mmCIF file of C-alpha atoms and ligand atoms in Angstrom:
data_model
loop_
_atom_site.group_PDB
_atom_site.id
_atom_site.type_symbol
_atom_site.label_atom_id
_atom_site.label_comp_id
_atom_site.label_asym_id
_atom_site.label_seq_id
_atom_site.Cartn_x
_atom_site.Cartn_y
_atom_site.Cartn_z
ATOM 1 C CA UNK A 1 -120.709 10.273 -31.079
ATOM 2 C CA UNK A 2 -121.123 7.166 -33.167
ATOM 3 C CA UNK A 3 -120.590 4.155 -30.931
ATOM 4 C CA UNK A 4 -120.423 0.507 -31.803
ATOM 5 C CA UNK A 5 -123.244 -1.690 -30.623
ATOM 6 C CA UNK A 6 -122.757 -2.690 -26.980
ATOM 7 C CA UNK A 7 -124.364 -6.093 -26.377
ATOM 8 C CA UNK A 8 -125.974 -6.934 -23.023
ATOM 9 C CA UNK A 9 -123.710 -9.991 -22.768
ATOM 10 C CA UNK A 10 -120.601 -11.252 -24.497
ATOM 11 C CA UNK A 11 -118.428 -14.308 -23.806
ATOM 12 C CA UNK A 12 -114.775 -13.741 -22.886
ATOM 13 C CA UNK A 13 -112.619 -16.312 -24.681
ATOM 14 C CA UNK A 14 -108.896 -16.340 -23.853
ATOM 15 C CA UNK A 15 -106.138 -17.150 -26.337
ATOM 16 C CA UNK A 16 -105.381 -20.253 -24.195
ATOM 17 C CA UNK A 17 -108.923 -21.470 -24.753
ATOM 18 C CA UNK A 18 -108.688 -20.866 -28.504
ATOM 19 C CA UNK A 19 -105.350 -22.725 -28.635
ATOM 20 C CA UNK A 20 -106.886 -25.616 -26.690
ATOM 21 C CA UNK A 21 -109.786 -25.889 -29.145
ATOM 22 C CA UNK A 22 -107.323 -25.909 -32.057
ATOM 23 C CA UNK A 23 -105.201 -28.555 -30.309
ATOM 24 C CA UNK A 24 -108.332 -30.632 -29.766
ATOM 25 C CA UNK A 25 -109.302 -30.335 -33.439
ATOM 26 C CA UNK A 26 -105.804 -31.433 -34.470
ATOM 27 C CA UNK A 27 -105.626 -34.263 -31.937
ATOM 28 C CA UNK A 28 -107.778 -36.753 -33.819
ATOM 29 C CA UNK A 29 -110.343 -36.922 -30.975
ATOM 30 C CA UNK A 30 -113.048 -34.245 -31.022
ATOM 31 C CA UNK A 31 -116.075 -35.830 -29.357
ATOM 32 C CA UNK A 32 -116.351 -37.066 -25.733
ATOM 33 C CA UNK A 33 -112.861 -38.033 -24.598
ATOM 34 C CA UNK A 34 -109.870 -36.933 -22.556
ATOM 35 C CA UNK A 35 -110.777 -33.242 -22.438
ATOM 36 C CA UNK A 36 -114.292 -33.967 -21.182
ATOM 37 C CA UNK A 37 -112.738 -36.278 -18.603
ATOM 38 C CA UNK A 38 -110.353 -33.528 -17.478
ATOM 39 C CA UNK A 39 -113.140 -30.946 -17.411
ATOM 40 C CA UNK A 40 -115.209 -33.344 -15.283
ATOM 41 C CA UNK A 41 -112.336 -33.640 -12.778
ATOM 42 C CA UNK A 42 -111.830 -29.864 -12.689
ATOM 43 C CA UNK A 43 -115.536 -29.234 -12.139
ATOM 44 C CA UNK A 44 -115.579 -31.817 -9.324
ATOM 45 C CA UNK A 45 -112.769 -29.951 -7.669
ATOM 46 C CA UNK A 46 -114.251 -26.479 -8.197
ATOM 47 C CA UNK A 47 -117.730 -27.521 -7.078
ATOM 48 C CA UNK A 48 -116.485 -29.896 -4.377
ATOM 49 C CA UNK A 49 -118.969 -32.462 -5.720
ATOM 50 C CA UNK A 50 -118.363 -36.246 -5.820
ATOM 51 C CA UNK A 51 -120.267 -36.811 -9.094
ATOM 52 C CA UNK A 52 -120.251 -34.394 -12.026
ATOM 53 C CA UNK A 53 -121.678 -35.089 -15.495
ATOM 54 C CA UNK A 54 -121.021 -32.588 -18.302
ATOM 55 C CA UNK A 55 -123.495 -32.643 -21.163
ATOM 56 C CA UNK A 56 -124.722 -30.750 -24.223
ATOM 57 C CA UNK A 57 -126.757 -28.176 -22.305
ATOM 58 C CA UNK A 58 -128.408 -27.433 -18.994
ATOM 59 C CA UNK A 59 -131.707 -28.260 -20.661
ATOM 60 C CA UNK A 60 -130.384 -31.772 -21.326
ATOM 61 C CA UNK A 61 -129.213 -31.864 -17.705
ATOM 62 C CA UNK A 62 -132.609 -30.920 -16.273
ATOM 63 C CA UNK A 63 -134.312 -33.395 -18.596
ATOM 64 C CA UNK A 64 -132.081 -36.319 -17.641
ATOM 65 C CA UNK A 65 -132.121 -35.551 -13.920
ATOM 66 C CA UNK A 66 -135.914 -35.516 -13.950
ATOM 67 C CA UNK A 67 -136.038 -38.754 -15.973
ATOM 68 C CA UNK A 68 -133.531 -40.426 -13.676
ATOM 69 C CA UNK A 69 -135.747 -39.572 -10.700
ATOM 70 C CA UNK A 70 -138.416 -41.875 -12.165
ATOM 71 C CA UNK A 71 -141.465 -39.662 -12.160
ATOM 72 C CA UNK A 72 -144.864 -41.252 -12.639
ATOM 73 C CA UNK A 73 -147.509 -39.574 -14.813
ATOM 74 C CA UNK A 74 -149.240 -36.943 -12.701
ATOM 75 C CA UNK A 75 -146.310 -36.494 -10.321
ATOM 76 C CA UNK A 76 -145.726 -32.871 -9.427
ATOM 77 C CA UNK A 77 -142.608 -30.721 -9.465
ATOM 78 C CA UNK A 78 -142.725 -27.383 -7.666
ATOM 79 C CA UNK A 79 -140.907 -24.525 -9.384
ATOM 80 C CA UNK A 80 -140.970 -20.795 -10.144
ATOM 81 C CA UNK A 81 -142.737 -18.907 -12.959
ATOM 82 C CA UNK A 82 -139.811 -16.440 -13.250
ATOM 83 C CA UNK A 83 -137.318 -18.556 -15.165
ATOM 84 C CA UNK A 84 -136.279 -19.611 -18.629
ATOM 85 C CA UNK A 85 -138.877 -21.834 -20.312
ATOM 86 C CA UNK A 86 -136.534 -24.865 -20.165
ATOM 87 C CA UNK A 87 -137.185 -25.221 -16.436
ATOM 88 C CA UNK A 88 -140.874 -25.907 -17.015
ATOM 89 C CA UNK A 89 -140.509 -27.526 -20.439
ATOM 90 C CA UNK A 90 -138.261 -30.289 -19.098
ATOM 91 C CA UNK A 91 -140.734 -31.066 -16.303
ATOM 92 C CA UNK A 92 -143.429 -31.580 -18.944
ATOM 93 C CA UNK A 93 -141.061 -33.572 -21.174
ATOM 94 C CA UNK A 94 -140.294 -35.885 -18.248
ATOM 95 C CA UNK A 95 -144.028 -36.628 -17.948
ATOM 96 C CA UNK A 96 -144.656 -34.624 -14.778
ATOM 97 C CA UNK A 97 -146.748 -31.596 -13.928
ATOM 98 C CA UNK A 98 -145.166 -28.229 -13.090
ATOM 99 C CA UNK A 99 -146.715 -26.683 -9.986
ATOM 100 C CA UNK A 100 -145.778 -23.049 -9.425
ATOM 101 C CA UNK A 101 -145.436 -20.735 -6.479
ATOM 102 C CA UNK A 102 -144.992 -16.988 -6.841
ATOM 103 C CA UNK A 103 -141.656 -15.251 -6.350
ATOM 104 C CA UNK A 104 -140.395 -13.193 -3.441
ATOM 105 C CA UNK A 105 -140.439 -9.689 -4.995
ATOM 106 C CA UNK A 106 -137.316 -8.705 -3.051
ATOM 107 C CA UNK A 107 -134.982 -11.506 -4.230
ATOM 108 C CA UNK A 108 -136.898 -12.604 -7.377
ATOM 109 C CA UNK A 109 -136.335 -16.190 -6.204
ATOM 110 C CA UNK A 110 -139.236 -18.550 -5.636
ATOM 111 C CA UNK A 111 -141.020 -17.765 -2.367
ATOM 112 C CA UNK A 112 -140.153 -20.757 -0.215
ATOM 113 C CA UNK A 113 -142.794 -19.692 2.310
ATOM 114 C CA UNK A 114 -145.474 -20.664 -0.215
ATOM 115 C CA UNK A 115 -144.116 -24.120 -1.031
ATOM 116 C CA UNK A 116 -145.853 -25.944 1.806
ATOM 117 C CA UNK A 117 -149.256 -24.672 0.604
ATOM 118 C CA UNK A 118 -148.923 -26.498 -2.726
ATOM 119 C CA UNK A 119 -147.431 -29.803 -1.544
ATOM 120 C CA UNK A 120 -149.779 -32.717 -2.257
ATOM 121 C CA UNK A 121 -149.360 -36.502 -2.150
ATOM 122 C CA UNK A 122 -148.233 -36.243 -5.797
ATOM 123 C CA UNK A 123 -145.369 -33.829 -5.078
ATOM 124 C CA UNK A 124 -141.968 -35.390 -5.717
ATOM 125 C CA UNK A 125 -139.441 -32.648 -6.394
ATOM 126 C CA UNK A 126 -138.754 -28.999 -5.574
ATOM 127 C CA UNK A 127 -136.908 -27.248 -8.412
ATOM 128 C CA UNK A 128 -135.829 -23.718 -7.470
ATOM 129 C CA UNK A 129 -133.776 -21.388 -9.667
ATOM 130 C CA UNK A 130 -130.957 -19.334 -8.124
ATOM 131 C CA UNK A 131 -132.155 -16.280 -10.020
ATOM 132 C CA UNK A 132 -129.423 -14.161 -11.671
ATOM 133 C CA UNK A 133 -126.852 -15.920 -9.449
ATOM 134 C CA UNK A 134 -128.475 -15.073 -6.101
ATOM 135 C CA UNK A 135 -128.929 -18.277 -4.078
ATOM 136 C CA UNK A 136 -132.269 -19.264 -2.591
ATOM 137 C CA UNK A 137 -132.264 -19.679 1.202
ATOM 138 C CA UNK A 138 -130.785 -23.175 1.235
ATOM 139 C CA UNK A 139 -131.564 -24.032 4.878
ATOM 140 C CA UNK A 140 -135.272 -23.407 4.341
ATOM 141 C CA UNK A 141 -135.238 -25.231 1.012
ATOM 142 C CA UNK A 142 -133.691 -28.410 2.413
ATOM 143 C CA UNK A 143 -135.720 -28.289 5.631
ATOM 144 C CA UNK A 144 -138.868 -28.332 3.476
ATOM 145 C CA UNK A 145 -137.547 -31.120 1.266
ATOM 146 C CA UNK A 146 -136.517 -33.274 4.215
ATOM 147 C CA UNK A 147 -139.745 -32.741 6.142
ATOM 148 C CA UNK A 148 -141.832 -33.814 3.150
ATOM 149 C CA UNK A 149 -139.526 -36.482 1.699
ATOM 150 C CA UNK A 150 -138.982 -34.558 -1.530
ATOM 151 C CA UNK A 151 -136.004 -34.493 -3.864
ATOM 152 C CA UNK A 152 -134.411 -31.207 -4.934
ATOM 153 C CA UNK A 153 -133.098 -30.250 -8.357
ATOM 154 C CA UNK A 154 -131.510 -26.812 -8.196
ATOM 155 C CA UNK A 155 -131.696 -25.091 -11.570
ATOM 156 C CA UNK A 156 -128.240 -23.560 -11.119
ATOM 157 C CA UNK A 157 -127.968 -22.313 -14.713
ATOM 158 C CA UNK A 158 -127.095 -18.839 -13.343
ATOM 159 C CA UNK A 159 -125.203 -20.000 -10.323
ATOM 160 C CA UNK A 160 -121.779 -21.450 -10.994
ATOM 161 C CA UNK A 161 -119.623 -19.630 -8.440
ATOM 162 C CA UNK A 162 -122.623 -18.659 -6.268
ATOM 163 C CA UNK A 163 -122.271 -19.361 -2.540
ATOM 164 C CA UNK A 164 -124.741 -19.704 0.291
ATOM 165 C CA UNK A 165 -123.378 -19.357 3.802
ATOM 166 C CA UNK A 166 -119.785 -19.873 2.622
ATOM 167 C CA UNK A 167 -120.620 -23.012 0.601
ATOM 168 C CA UNK A 168 -120.615 -23.158 -3.158
ATOM 169 C CA UNK A 169 -123.805 -24.098 -4.975
ATOM 170 C CA UNK A 170 -122.977 -27.627 -6.148
ATOM 171 C CA UNK A 171 -121.085 -28.596 -2.998
ATOM 172 C CA UNK A 172 -124.092 -29.422 -0.805
ATOM 173 C CA UNK A 173 -127.679 -30.617 -1.172
ATOM 174 C CA UNK A 174 -129.224 -33.058 -3.643
ATOM 175 C CA UNK A 175 -128.579 -32.267 -7.340
ATOM 176 C CA UNK A 176 -127.635 -29.100 -9.255
ATOM 177 C CA UNK A 177 -127.700 -28.310 -12.982
ATOM 178 C CA UNK A 178 -125.355 -25.653 -14.420
ATOM 179 C CA UNK A 179 -125.413 -24.000 -17.873
ATOM 180 C CA UNK A 180 -122.456 -23.066 -20.050
ATOM 181 C CA UNK A 181 -124.470 -21.244 -22.714
ATOM 182 C CA UNK A 182 -122.537 -18.201 -24.086
ATOM 183 C CA UNK A 183 -124.532 -15.735 -21.955
ATOM 184 C CA UNK A 184 -123.862 -17.619 -18.733
ATOM 185 C CA UNK A 185 -120.937 -17.036 -16.357
ATOM 186 C CA UNK A 186 -118.690 -19.504 -18.181
ATOM 187 C CA UNK A 187 -119.262 -21.028 -21.588
ATOM 188 C CA UNK A 188 -118.459 -24.105 -23.654
ATOM 189 C CA UNK A 189 -120.463 -22.796 -26.639
ATOM 190 C CA UNK A 190 -123.520 -24.813 -25.736
ATOM 191 C CA UNK A 191 -123.063 -26.981 -22.669
ATOM 192 C CA UNK A 192 -124.035 -27.802 -19.133
ATOM 193 C CA UNK A 193 -123.216 -30.058 -16.207
ATOM 194 C CA UNK A 194 -124.991 -31.921 -13.429
ATOM 195 C CA UNK A 195 -123.513 -32.160 -9.931
ATOM 196 C CA UNK A 196 -124.934 -34.640 -7.446
ATOM 197 C CA UNK A 197 -124.115 -36.477 -4.245
ATOM 198 C CA UNK A 198 -126.268 -39.468 -5.282
ATOM 199 C CA UNK A 199 -124.145 -42.197 -6.856
ATOM 200 C CA UNK A 200 -127.110 -44.242 -8.101
ATOM 201 C CA UNK A 201 -128.624 -41.167 -9.761
ATOM 202 C CA UNK A 202 -125.255 -40.300 -11.340
ATOM 203 C CA UNK A 203 -125.007 -43.815 -12.845
ATOM 204 C CA UNK A 204 -128.499 -43.616 -14.312
ATOM 205 C CA UNK A 205 -127.841 -40.181 -15.794
ATOM 206 C CA UNK A 206 -124.570 -41.422 -17.222
ATOM 207 C CA UNK A 207 -126.430 -44.215 -19.037
ATOM 208 C CA UNK A 208 -129.223 -41.945 -20.245
ATOM 209 C CA UNK A 209 -126.689 -39.396 -21.459
ATOM 210 C CA UNK A 210 -125.208 -41.738 -24.050
ATOM 211 C CA UNK A 211 -127.670 -44.146 -25.711
ATOM 212 C CA UNK A 212 -128.068 -46.248 -22.556
ATOM 213 C CA UNK A 213 -124.719 -47.788 -23.380
ATOM 214 C CA UNK A 214 -122.821 -49.367 -20.526
ATOM 215 C CA UNK A 215 -119.510 -47.999 -21.876
ATOM 216 C CA UNK A 216 -118.731 -44.679 -23.542
ATOM 217 C CA UNK A 217 -117.158 -44.590 -27.013
ATOM 218 C CA UNK A 218 -114.013 -43.142 -25.611
ATOM 219 C CA UNK A 219 -113.473 -46.241 -23.486
ATOM 220 C CA UNK A 220 -114.208 -48.499 -26.432
ATOM 221 C CA UNK A 221 -111.976 -46.987 -29.100
ATOM 222 C CA UNK A 222 -108.896 -46.325 -26.984
ATOM 223 C CA UNK A 223 -105.878 -48.632 -27.229
ATOM 224 C CA UNK A 224 -106.875 -50.566 -24.147
ATOM 225 C CA UNK A 225 -110.604 -50.423 -24.934
ATOM 226 C CA UNK A 226 -113.027 -53.147 -25.801
ATOM 227 C CA UNK A 227 -115.209 -52.341 -28.847
ATOM 228 C CA UNK A 228 -118.197 -54.155 -27.439
ATOM 229 C CA UNK A 229 -121.036 -52.721 -25.355
ATOM 230 C CA UNK A 230 -124.517 -53.493 -24.103
ATOM 231 C CA UNK A 231 -127.638 -51.328 -24.265
ATOM 232 C CA UNK A 232 -129.249 -51.511 -20.853
ATOM 233 C CA UNK A 233 -131.916 -48.817 -21.373
ATOM 234 C CA UNK A 234 -132.877 -46.686 -24.412
ATOM 235 C CA UNK A 235 -130.907 -43.489 -23.869
ATOM 236 C CA UNK A 236 -130.427 -40.039 -25.347
ATOM 237 C CA UNK A 237 -127.472 -38.413 -27.131
ATOM 238 C CA UNK A 238 -126.642 -35.635 -24.690
ATOM 239 C CA UNK A 239 -122.875 -36.110 -24.202
ATOM 240 C CA UNK A 240 -120.526 -33.117 -24.217
ATOM 241 C CA UNK A 241 -117.794 -33.017 -26.908
ATOM 242 C CA UNK A 242 -114.080 -32.511 -26.266
ATOM 243 C CA UNK A 243 -114.249 -29.381 -28.472
ATOM 244 C CA UNK A 244 -116.623 -27.894 -25.884
ATOM 245 C CA UNK A 245 -114.606 -29.108 -22.899
ATOM 246 C CA UNK A 246 -111.482 -27.523 -24.436
ATOM 247 C CA UNK A 247 -113.171 -24.146 -23.956
ATOM 248 C CA UNK A 248 -114.550 -25.108 -20.554
ATOM 249 C CA UNK A 249 -111.145 -26.053 -19.119
ATOM 250 C CA UNK A 250 -109.913 -22.482 -19.596
ATOM 251 C CA UNK A 251 -113.213 -20.764 -18.799
ATOM 252 C CA UNK A 252 -113.321 -22.463 -15.409
ATOM 253 C CA UNK A 253 -109.877 -21.095 -14.545
ATOM 254 C CA UNK A 254 -111.165 -17.560 -15.214
ATOM 255 C CA UNK A 255 -114.524 -17.946 -13.498
ATOM 256 C CA UNK A 256 -113.625 -16.250 -10.234
ATOM 257 C CA UNK A 257 -112.034 -13.307 -12.070
ATOM 258 C CA UNK A 258 -115.151 -13.059 -14.231
ATOM 259 C CA UNK A 259 -117.362 -12.929 -11.138
ATOM 260 C CA UNK A 260 -115.122 -10.303 -9.540
ATOM 261 C CA UNK A 261 -115.550 -8.026 -12.553
ATOM 262 C CA UNK A 262 -119.273 -8.753 -12.850
ATOM 263 C CA UNK A 263 -119.654 -7.841 -9.180
ATOM 264 C CA UNK A 264 -117.783 -4.544 -9.649
ATOM 265 C CA UNK A 265 -120.019 -3.619 -12.559
ATOM 266 C CA UNK A 266 -123.219 -4.680 -10.777
ATOM 267 C CA UNK A 267 -122.314 -2.653 -7.682
ATOM 268 C CA UNK A 268 -121.425 0.278 -9.921
ATOM 269 C CA UNK A 269 -124.996 0.139 -11.294
ATOM 270 C CA UNK A 270 -126.424 -0.193 -7.784
ATOM 271 C CA UNK A 271 -124.560 2.911 -6.690
ATOM 272 C CA UNK A 272 -125.122 5.021 -9.801
ATOM 273 C CA UNK A 273 -128.838 4.220 -10.061
ATOM 274 C CA UNK A 274 -129.681 4.371 -6.353
ATOM 275 C CA UNK A 275 -131.462 7.741 -6.637
ATOM 276 C CA UNK A 276 -133.141 7.223 -9.999
ATOM 277 C CA UNK A 277 -136.920 7.125 -9.547
ATOM 278 C CA UNK A 278 -137.197 5.266 -12.865
ATOM 279 C CA UNK A 279 -135.742 2.050 -11.364
ATOM 280 C CA UNK A 280 -136.380 -0.419 -8.614
ATOM 281 C CA UNK A 281 -132.981 -2.034 -8.044
ATOM 282 C CA UNK A 282 -132.195 -5.694 -7.224
ATOM 283 C CA UNK A 283 -132.607 -6.437 -3.509
ATOM 284 C CA UNK A 284 -130.047 -8.024 -1.210
ATOM 285 C CA UNK A 285 -131.251 -10.672 1.231
ATOM 286 C CA UNK A 286 -129.941 -10.718 4.808
ATOM 287 C CA UNK A 287 -128.533 -14.258 4.648
ATOM 288 C CA UNK A 288 -124.815 -14.706 3.916
ATOM 289 C CA UNK A 289 -124.173 -15.312 0.237
ATOM 290 C CA UNK A 290 -121.931 -14.620 -2.726
ATOM 291 C CA UNK A 291 -123.900 -13.367 -5.724
ATOM 292 C CA UNK A 292 -122.489 -14.591 -9.066
ATOM 293 C CA UNK A 293 -124.149 -11.684 -10.927
ATOM 294 C CA UNK A 294 -125.034 -13.630 -14.063
ATOM 295 C CA UNK A 295 -127.527 -10.834 -14.732
ATOM 296 C CA UNK A 296 -128.126 -7.315 -13.506
ATOM 297 C CA UNK A 297 -131.902 -6.911 -13.560
ATOM 298 C CA UNK A 298 -133.587 -3.748 -12.267
ATOM 299 C CA UNK A 299 -137.339 -3.212 -12.719
ATOM 300 C CA UNK A 300 -138.571 -0.158 -14.569
ATOM 301 C CA UNK A 301 -141.005 2.136 -12.717
ATOM 302 C CA UNK A 302 -143.252 2.915 -15.658
ATOM 303 C CA UNK A 303 -144.807 6.018 -14.103
ATOM 304 C CA UNK A 304 -141.517 7.722 -13.238
ATOM 305 C CA UNK A 305 -139.893 6.591 -16.487
ATOM 306 C CA UNK A 306 -142.921 7.650 -18.503
ATOM 307 C CA UNK A 307 -142.534 4.540 -20.649
ATOM 308 C CA UNK A 308 -142.901 0.797 -20.390
ATOM 309 C CA UNK A 309 -140.116 -1.775 -20.410
ATOM 310 C CA UNK A 310 -140.441 -2.673 -24.087
ATOM 311 C CA UNK A 311 -140.259 0.998 -25.109
ATOM 312 C CA UNK A 312 -137.168 1.436 -22.940
ATOM 313 C CA UNK A 313 -135.509 -1.582 -24.571
ATOM 314 C CA UNK A 314 -136.174 -0.330 -28.090
ATOM 315 C CA UNK A 315 -134.942 3.185 -27.245
ATOM 316 C CA UNK A 316 -131.716 1.656 -25.901
ATOM 317 C CA UNK A 317 -131.336 -0.335 -29.095
ATOM 318 C CA UNK A 318 -131.780 2.836 -31.187
ATOM 319 C CA UNK A 319 -128.818 4.231 -29.235
ATOM 320 C CA UNK A 320 -126.790 1.089 -29.970
ATOM 321 C CA UNK A 321 -127.062 -0.520 -26.552
ATOM 322 C CA UNK A 322 -128.373 -4.044 -26.138
ATOM 323 C CA UNK A 323 -130.518 -5.118 -23.211
ATOM 324 C CA UNK A 324 -132.007 -8.495 -22.325
ATOM 325 C CA UNK A 325 -135.380 -9.781 -21.132
ATOM 326 C CA UNK A 326 -135.021 -12.407 -18.396
ATOM 327 C CA UNK A 327 -137.866 -13.310 -18.116
ATOM 328 C CA UNK A 328 -141.536 -12.914 -18.874
ATOM 329 C CA UNK A 329 -143.510 -15.176 -16.532
ATOM 330 C CA UNK A 330 -143.445 -18.632 -18.129
ATOM 331 C CA UNK A 331 -146.993 -19.655 -17.121
ATOM 332 C CA UNK A 332 -148.429 -17.036 -19.497
ATOM 333 C CA UNK A 333 -146.958 -18.619 -22.648
ATOM 334 C CA UNK A 334 -149.645 -20.217 -24.840
ATOM 335 C CA UNK A 335 -148.714 -23.830 -24.080
ATOM 336 C CA UNK A 336 -148.890 -23.274 -20.342
ATOM 337 C CA UNK A 337 -152.143 -21.332 -20.548
ATOM 338 C CA UNK A 338 -153.851 -23.685 -22.954
ATOM 339 C CA UNK A 339 -152.623 -27.084 -21.783
ATOM 340 C CA UNK A 340 -152.066 -26.518 -18.073
ATOM 341 C CA UNK A 341 -154.744 -23.903 -17.425
ATOM 342 C CA UNK A 342 -152.568 -21.150 -16.009
ATOM 343 C CA UNK A 343 -153.910 -17.615 -16.398
ATOM 344 C CA UNK A 344 -153.028 -13.977 -15.809
ATOM 345 C CA UNK A 345 -153.341 -13.151 -12.131
ATOM 346 C CA UNK A 346 -152.153 -16.579 -10.892
ATOM 347 C CA UNK A 347 -148.730 -15.294 -9.780
ATOM 348 C CA UNK A 348 -148.975 -11.494 -9.487
ATOM 349 C CA UNK A 349 -145.397 -10.772 -8.401
ATOM 350 C CA UNK A 350 -143.839 -12.872 -11.186
ATOM 351 C CA UNK A 351 -146.180 -11.276 -13.723
ATOM 352 C CA UNK A 352 -145.409 -7.744 -12.555
ATOM 353 C CA UNK A 353 -141.655 -8.432 -12.574
ATOM 354 C CA UNK A 354 -141.965 -10.140 -15.960
ATOM 355 C CA UNK A 355 -143.490 -6.942 -17.352
ATOM 356 C CA UNK A 356 -140.917 -4.568 -15.841
ATOM 357 C CA UNK A 357 -137.596 -6.457 -15.722
ATOM 358 C CA UNK A 358 -134.619 -5.512 -17.924
ATOM 359 C CA UNK A 359 -131.136 -7.024 -18.092
ATOM 360 C CA UNK A 360 -128.641 -4.179 -18.455
ATOM 361 C CA UNK A 361 -125.271 -4.825 -20.153
ATOM 362 C CA UNK A 362 -122.956 -6.874 -17.904
ATOM 363 C CA UNK A 363 -119.995 -8.980 -19.001
ATOM 364 C CA UNK A 364 -116.385 -9.309 -17.799
ATOM 365 C CA UNK A 365 -114.705 -7.307 -20.572
ATOM 366 C CA UNK A 366 -117.173 -4.419 -20.266
ATOM 367 C CA UNK A 367 -115.114 -1.323 -19.435
ATOM 368 C CA UNK A 368 -115.927 1.507 -17.051
ATOM 369 C CA UNK A 369 -116.311 3.684 -20.183
ATOM 370 C CA UNK A 370 -118.913 1.242 -21.575
ATOM 371 C CA UNK A 371 -120.663 1.395 -18.219
ATOM 372 C CA UNK A 372 -120.682 5.210 -18.213
ATOM 373 C CA UNK A 373 -122.090 5.129 -21.724
ATOM 374 C CA UNK A 374 -125.009 2.938 -20.579
ATOM 375 C CA UNK A 375 -125.727 5.363 -17.738
ATOM 376 C CA UNK A 376 -125.486 8.427 -20.019
ATOM 377 C CA UNK A 377 -127.798 6.916 -22.619
ATOM 378 C CA UNK A 378 -130.339 5.899 -19.972
ATOM 379 C CA UNK A 379 -130.196 9.428 -18.559
ATOM 380 C CA UNK A 380 -130.823 10.928 -21.982
ATOM 381 C CA UNK A 381 -133.735 8.548 -22.621
ATOM 382 C CA UNK A 382 -135.427 9.414 -19.315
ATOM 383 C CA UNK A 383 -134.813 13.166 -19.312
HETATM 384 C C1 PLP B 1 -130.012 -20.810 -19.612
HETATM 385 C C2 PLP B 1 -130.985 -21.466 -18.696
HETATM 386 C C3 PLP B 1 -131.357 -22.810 -18.825
HETATM 387 C C4 PLP B 1 -130.975 -23.638 -20.009
HETATM 388 O O1 PLP B 1 -129.603 -23.688 -20.205
HETATM 389 P P1 PLP B 1 -129.036 -24.244 -21.599
HETATM 390 O O2 PLP B 1 -127.627 -24.588 -21.263
HETATM 391 O O3 PLP B 1 -129.153 -23.124 -22.571
HETATM 392 O O4 PLP B 1 -129.842 -25.431 -21.968
HETATM 393 C C5 PLP B 1 -132.183 -23.379 -17.876
HETATM 394 N N1 PLP B 1 -132.636 -22.662 -16.841
HETATM 395 C C6 PLP B 1 -132.317 -21.360 -16.679
HETATM 396 C C7 PLP B 1 -132.829 -20.629 -15.490
HETATM 397 C C8 PLP B 1 -131.495 -20.729 -17.621
HETATM 398 O O5 PLP B 1 -131.206 -19.435 -17.473
#
């Protein structure tokens, strides 16, 4: 049968969201304004966070949070090698040094048991990633941070809707950064948001987000606004637009339904693939959590599959099925090898996972028939 290409991820955009974008375009105000303000309020409510700052991307959010934490040259930020490059890139861009610990091969999250071994008098921040939407063990994370006087930035790009012990990521702890890139659990096109419980940090980020201006354009050009402003620090241009927030307002309403469907599909893979020797399936930790299933990422067993991950991905593509690669271990990219001295063998679990991991198709409008097709094609490739 001749099937259409099935992507590994696809955003679900409702007619309400499309209408809202059109209304925004027709309203005369398309950059940061009332829709961003409303989206901010809705995110505060959903995340149960006192301070929320939407911006152009999660990368911008990580960058500004790190800058606002006032790192000195040589300060160290502890993070994971199994992440998107932005996690490490922003640490470098903020003038600090990324220090890595290997992952726990069961959860694919950073191994918190190894953090204490790499803490030095230069360590300032721990920056874990809630990989694929599975939370790190938050009690251990914050016990470590408190004992050593460290700040925490949770790279929560995968984790809007994730819960640990009945609490949403974003509702507790220091500071979280979410992504609304089209592959993530909700989207604003490009976009992201910071949640924090630190009012001083939120004020600094708010300045850095928009030129270092003490008032945002939207407050200046409104009827009651004052056109004047001061520059109190040289800032960036990382503010979210109302066009983006128009999408976000409606995406947020659908988030829990999206996660419900993602969970059904992920568990359907877990069940269907349980006996396949070609796969090692994602593990489930014992602590109470709600997985947001941003990704479904089994590891290929090369011996049993009789092929490596890259061959598997290209065979799937030949059969019109997209897969994703999240992620090769970041420390092995040329910049990190050449400038920071990382090398193969430094983090064996992350490297092994980085060589074997595949993201199988998973998105809310994927049907059971699509899912069966993925399973059938994989079966035909392996047998
Ligand atoms: C997607 C992603 C980011 C960056 O998000 P953008 O919104 O695309 O900037 C950062 N960290 C992780 C782990 C991600 O998956």
